[in-house]
Amino acid sequence: MALPFGQTHDVPDSVIDQLINEIGRAPSDLDGNEEMVDSLDDVYKKCISNEIRERRREKKQRDQEALVISQDVTKIPEVADILISEQDEQDLSQSYEASSESIRSASCGLIKATAKELKSDQHEVIAKLDKNIIVEQEISAKSLASLNESVDCMFDDNFL
């Protein structure tokens, strides 16, 4: 009796056991041909070995892909760190430039202030020198005048 596809028929366990016993007792076409059995056994073992190798190769490939993915995932923070450090570098550069600019402007202001102080100091020195020169000239003039008077007195006394 044939069953339509997808339908099952309940078979009693006793019938299944009887079929299993019959199969176990059935003579094989390969009985007495040990070379053929050994050859088929070797082929079967090679097929199983190849299947195992293929599964290991697939597993290794999946593991490597998972490792690459995990390395890519761990690289994301590294890339973020690189971006952050580039941003820090730009901030430092801008800060350095701002500091340099403020130092330049401060030193320019200092130079201008120093130049003004130097000019002021020069004016004071010149003024002091001018006073000294004037005083010296006055002293020289007085000395000459008194010397002239003395000389005049001497000549007058001698010629008289």
PDB file of C-alpha atoms in Angstrom:
ATOM      1  CA  MET A   1       0.000   0.000   0.000  1.00  0.00           C
ATOM      2  CA  ALA A   2       1.488   3.306  -1.049  1.00  0.00           C
ATOM      3  CA  LEU A   3       0.966   6.397   1.064  1.00  0.00           C
ATOM      4  CA  PRO A   4       0.703   9.862  -0.437  1.00  0.00           C
ATOM      5  CA  PHE A   5       3.733  12.093   0.122  1.00  0.00           C
ATOM      6  CA  GLY A   6       3.901  13.638   3.584  1.00  0.00           C
ATOM      7  CA  GLN A   7       1.578  11.130   5.222  1.00  0.00           C
ATOM      8  CA  THR A   8       2.830   8.495   7.605  1.00  0.00           C
ATOM      9  CA  HIS A   9       1.477   5.149   8.572  1.00  0.00           C
ATOM     10  CA  ASP A  10       1.912   3.733  12.042  1.00  0.00           C
ATOM     11  CA  VAL A  11       4.040   0.625  11.846  1.00  0.00           C
ATOM     12  CA  PRO A  12       4.144  -1.551  14.948  1.00  0.00           C
ATOM     13  CA  ASP A  13       7.501  -1.844  16.692  1.00  0.00           C
ATOM     14  CA  SER A  14       7.469  -5.606  16.234  1.00  0.00           C
ATOM     15  CA  VAL A  15       7.453  -5.210  12.440  1.00  0.00           C
ATOM     16  CA  ILE A  16      10.379  -2.751  12.620  1.00  0.00           C
ATOM     17  CA  ASP A  17      12.343  -5.136  14.861  1.00  0.00           C
ATOM     18  CA  GLN A  18      11.658  -8.019  12.469  1.00  0.00           C
ATOM     19  CA  LEU A  19      12.923  -5.983   9.492  1.00  0.00           C
ATOM     20  CA  ILE A  20      16.088  -5.041  11.362  1.00  0.00           C
ATOM     21  CA  ASN A  21      16.761  -8.699  12.200  1.00  0.00           C
ATOM     22  CA  GLU A  22      16.239  -9.749   8.586  1.00  0.00           C
ATOM     23  CA  ILE A  23      18.643  -7.096   7.318  1.00  0.00           C
ATOM     24  CA  GLY A  24      21.261  -8.191   9.840  1.00  0.00           C
ATOM     25  CA  ARG A  25      20.956 -11.829   8.661  1.00  0.00           C
ATOM     26  CA  ALA A  26      20.832 -11.111   4.952  1.00  0.00           C
ATOM     27  CA  PRO A  27      23.916 -12.280   3.083  1.00  0.00           C
ATOM     28  CA  SER A  28      25.884  -9.449   1.573  1.00  0.00           C
ATOM     29  CA  ASP A  29      26.990  -9.359  -2.025  1.00  0.00           C
ATOM     30  CA  LEU A  30      30.460  -8.540  -0.715  1.00  0.00           C
ATOM     31  CA  ASP A  31      30.844 -11.575   1.544  1.00  0.00           C
ATOM     32  CA  GLY A  32      34.119 -13.306   0.739  1.00  0.00           C
ATOM     33  CA  ASN A  33      35.525 -10.328  -1.146  1.00  0.00           C
ATOM     34  CA  GLU A  34      37.660  -8.753   1.532  1.00  0.00           C
ATOM     35  CA  GLU A  35      39.702  -6.667  -0.913  1.00  0.00           C
ATOM     36  CA  MET A  36      36.576  -4.957  -2.172  1.00  0.00           C
ATOM     37  CA  VAL A  37      35.380  -4.397   1.395  1.00  0.00           C
ATOM     38  CA  ASP A  38      38.756  -2.948   2.399  1.00  0.00           C
ATOM     39  CA  SER A  39      38.814  -0.725  -0.701  1.00  0.00           C
ATOM     40  CA  LEU A  40      35.292   0.556  -0.048  1.00  0.00           C
ATOM     41  CA  ASP A  41      36.199   1.041   3.609  1.00  0.00           C
ATOM     42  CA  ASP A  42      39.261   3.115   2.609  1.00  0.00           C
ATOM     43  CA  VAL A  43      37.188   5.208   0.184  1.00  0.00           C
ATOM     44  CA  TYR A  44      34.581   5.770   2.903  1.00  0.00           C
ATOM     45  CA  LYS A  45      37.274   6.801   5.403  1.00  0.00           C
ATOM     46  CA  LYS A  46      38.790   9.215   2.845  1.00  0.00           C
ATOM     47  CA  CYS A  47      35.388  10.769   2.212  1.00  0.00           C
ATOM     48  CA  ILE A  48      34.840  11.205   5.940  1.00  0.00           C
ATOM     49  CA  SER A  49      38.358  12.682   6.339  1.00  0.00           C
ATOM     50  CA  ASN A  50      37.712  15.089   3.470  1.00  0.00           C
ATOM     51  CA  GLU A  51      34.420  16.149   5.036  1.00  0.00           C
ATOM     52  CA  ILE A  52      36.169  16.732   8.374  1.00  0.00           C
ATOM     53  CA  ARG A  53      38.921  18.757   6.661  1.00  0.00           C
ATOM     54  CA  GLU A  54      36.327  20.812   4.794  1.00  0.00           C
ATOM     55  CA  ARG A  55      34.425  21.521   8.022  1.00  0.00           C
ATOM     56  CA  ARG A  56      37.654  22.516   9.776  1.00  0.00           C
ATOM     57  CA  ARG A  57      38.605  24.760   6.831  1.00  0.00           C
ATOM     58  CA  GLU A  58      35.171  26.411   6.917  1.00  0.00           C
ATOM     59  CA  LYS A  59      35.381  26.829  10.700  1.00  0.00           C
ATOM     60  CA  LYS A  60      38.864  28.331  10.393  1.00  0.00           C
ATOM     61  CA  GLN A  61      37.633  30.737   7.717  1.00  0.00           C
ATOM     62  CA  ARG A  62      34.655  31.754   9.891  1.00  0.00           C
ATOM     63  CA  ASP A  63      36.989  32.258  12.864  1.00  0.00           C
ATOM     64  CA  GLN A  64      39.337  34.404  10.763  1.00  0.00           C
ATOM     65  CA  GLU A  65      36.417  36.465   9.463  1.00  0.00           C
ATOM     66  CA  ALA A  66      35.176  36.902  13.026  1.00  0.00           C
ATOM     67  CA  LEU A  67      38.689  37.935  14.079  1.00  0.00           C
ATOM     68  CA  VAL A  68      38.897  40.476  11.246  1.00  0.00           C
ATOM     69  CA  ILE A  69      35.501  41.846  12.216  1.00  0.00           C
ATOM     70  CA  SER A  70      36.503  42.067  15.877  1.00  0.00           C
ATOM     71  CA  GLN A  71      39.764  43.779  14.903  1.00  0.00           C
ATOM     72  CA  ASP A  72      37.801  46.223  12.768  1.00  0.00           C
ATOM     73  CA  VAL A  73      35.507  46.883  15.708  1.00  0.00           C
ATOM     74  CA  THR A  74      38.499  47.473  17.995  1.00  0.00           C
ATOM     75  CA  LYS A  75      39.995  49.786  15.376  1.00  0.00           C
ATOM     76  CA  ILE A  76      36.971  52.059  15.611  1.00  0.00           C
ATOM     77  CA  PRO A  77      38.123  53.500  18.968  1.00  0.00           C
ATOM     78  CA  GLU A  78      41.655  53.777  17.551  1.00  0.00           C
ATOM     79  CA  VAL A  79      40.319  55.784  14.615  1.00  0.00           C
ATOM     80  CA  ALA A  80      38.309  57.893  17.050  1.00  0.00           C
ATOM     81  CA  ASP A  81      41.468  58.367  19.132  1.00  0.00           C
ATOM     82  CA  ILE A  82      43.371  59.385  16.003  1.00  0.00           C
ATOM     83  CA  LEU A  83      40.640  61.853  15.106  1.00  0.00           C
ATOM     84  CA  ILE A  84      40.603  63.152  18.672  1.00  0.00           C
ATOM     85  CA  SER A  85      44.381  63.444  18.738  1.00  0.00           C
ATOM     86  CA  GLU A  86      44.288  65.244  15.368  1.00  0.00           C
ATOM     87  CA  GLN A  87      41.690  67.613  16.846  1.00  0.00           C
ATOM     88  CA  ASP A  88      43.868  68.045  19.948  1.00  0.00           C
ATOM     89  CA  GLU A  89      46.838  68.716  17.681  1.00  0.00           C
ATOM     90  CA  GLN A  90      44.847  71.364  15.813  1.00  0.00           C
ATOM     91  CA  ASP A  91      43.695  72.876  19.116  1.00  0.00           C
ATOM     92  CA  LEU A  92      47.276  72.912  20.386  1.00  0.00           C
ATOM     93  CA  SER A  93      48.460  74.452  17.139  1.00  0.00           C
ATOM     94  CA  GLN A  94      45.786  77.136  17.333  1.00  0.00           C
ATOM     95  CA  SER A  95      46.569  77.690  21.008  1.00  0.00           C
ATOM     96  CA  TYR A  96      50.277  77.931  20.170  1.00  0.00           C
ATOM     97  CA  GLU A  97      49.543  80.389  17.384  1.00  0.00           C
ATOM     98  CA  ALA A  98      47.330  82.452  19.693  1.00  0.00           C
ATOM     99  CA  SER A  99      49.997  82.355  22.399  1.00  0.00           C
ATOM    100  CA  SER A 100      52.669  83.285  19.889  1.00  0.00           C
ATOM    101  CA  GLU A 101      50.534  86.156  18.642  1.00  0.00           C
ATOM    102  CA  SER A 102      49.886  87.418  22.167  1.00  0.00           C
ATOM    103  CA  ILE A 103      53.595  87.104  22.987  1.00  0.00           C
ATOM    104  CA  ARG A 104      54.450  89.000  19.795  1.00  0.00           C
ATOM    105  CA  SER A 105      51.965  91.750  20.554  1.00  0.00           C
ATOM    106  CA  ALA A 106      53.130  91.931  24.175  1.00  0.00           C
ATOM    107  CA  SER A 107      56.767  92.078  23.109  1.00  0.00           C
ATOM    108  CA  CYS A 108      55.917  94.714  20.488  1.00  0.00           C
ATOM    109  CA  GLY A 109      54.170  96.710  23.187  1.00  0.00           C
ATOM    110  CA  LEU A 110      57.146  96.210  25.465  1.00  0.00           C
ATOM    111  CA  ILE A 111      59.538  97.281  22.730  1.00  0.00           C
ATOM    112  CA  LYS A 112      57.437 100.373  22.041  1.00  0.00           C
ATOM    113  CA  ALA A 113      57.270 101.147  25.744  1.00  0.00           C
ATOM    114  CA  THR A 114      61.000 100.549  26.070  1.00  0.00           C
ATOM    115  CA  ALA A 115      61.645 102.748  23.043  1.00  0.00           C
ATOM    116  CA  LYS A 116      59.530 105.500  24.582  1.00  0.00           C
ATOM    117  CA  GLU A 117      61.357 105.119  27.880  1.00  0.00           C
ATOM    118  CA  LEU A 118      64.688 105.216  26.051  1.00  0.00           C
ATOM    119  CA  LYS A 119      63.656 108.348  24.203  1.00  0.00           C
ATOM    120  CA  SER A 120      62.490 109.844  27.463  1.00  0.00           C
ATOM    121  CA  ASP A 121      65.747 108.812  29.131  1.00  0.00           C
ATOM    122  CA  GLN A 122      67.700 110.220  26.191  1.00  0.00           C
ATOM    123  CA  HIS A 123      65.856 113.501  26.515  1.00  0.00           C
ATOM    124  CA  GLU A 124      66.669 113.592  30.224  1.00  0.00           C
ATOM    125  CA  VAL A 125      70.319 112.781  29.549  1.00  0.00           C
ATOM    126  CA  ILE A 126      70.481 115.382  26.800  1.00  0.00           C
ATOM    127  CA  ALA A 127      68.798 117.891  29.059  1.00  0.00           C
ATOM    128  CA  LYS A 128      71.305 117.119  31.822  1.00  0.00           C
ATOM    129  CA  LEU A 129      74.155 117.339  29.325  1.00  0.00           C
ATOM    130  CA  ASP A 130      72.764 120.598  28.025  1.00  0.00           C
ATOM    131  CA  LYS A 131      72.591 121.920  31.575  1.00  0.00           C
ATOM    132  CA  ASN A 132      76.120 120.735  32.230  1.00  0.00           C
ATOM    133  CA  ILE A 133      77.340 122.312  29.030  1.00  0.00           C
ATOM    134  CA  ILE A 134      75.552 125.540  29.844  1.00  0.00           C
ATOM    135  CA  VAL A 135      76.944 125.545  33.382  1.00  0.00           C
ATOM    136  CA  GLU A 136      80.393 124.724  32.037  1.00  0.00           C
ATOM    137  CA  GLN A 137      80.156 127.477  29.484  1.00  0.00           C
ATOM    138  CA  GLU A 138      79.023 129.900  32.189  1.00  0.00           C
ATOM    139  CA  ILE A 139      81.892 128.831  34.424  1.00  0.00           C
ATOM    140  CA  SER A 140      84.299 129.133  31.515  1.00  0.00           C
ATOM    141  CA  ALA A 141      82.918 132.547  30.676  1.00  0.00           C
ATOM    142  CA  LYS A 142      83.196 133.676  34.308  1.00  0.00           C
ATOM    143  CA  SER A 143      86.685 132.226  34.523  1.00  0.00           C
ATOM    144  CA  LEU A 144      87.696 133.988  31.348  1.00  0.00           C
ATOM    145  CA  ALA A 145      86.139 137.193  32.540  1.00  0.00           C
ATOM    146  CA  SER A 146      87.950 137.007  35.852  1.00  0.00           C
ATOM    147  CA  LEU A 147      91.143 135.992  34.075  1.00  0.00           C
ATOM    148  CA  ASN A 148      90.742 138.914  31.714  1.00  0.00           C
ATOM    149  CA  GLU A 149      90.239 141.227  34.623  1.00  0.00           C
ATOM    150  CA  SER A 150      93.315 139.823  36.296  1.00  0.00           C
ATOM    151  CA  VAL A 151      95.347 140.151  33.147  1.00  0.00           C
ATOM    152  CA  ASP A 152      94.022 143.643  32.569  1.00  0.00           C
ATOM    153  CA  CYS A 153      94.910 144.560  36.109  1.00  0.00           C
ATOM    154  CA  MET A 154      98.369 143.210  35.654  1.00  0.00           C
ATOM    155  CA  PHE A 155      98.932 145.049  32.465  1.00  0.00           C
ATOM    156  CA  ASP A 156      97.476 148.185  33.861  1.00  0.00           C
ATOM    157  CA  ASP A 157      99.682 147.971  36.902  1.00  0.00           C
ATOM    158  CA  ASN A 158     102.773 147.305  34.818  1.00  0.00           C
ATOM    159  CA  PHE A 159     102.115 149.954  32.269  1.00  0.00           C
ATOM    160  CA  LEU A 160     101.208 152.607  34.636  1.00  0.00           C
TER     161      LEU A 160
END
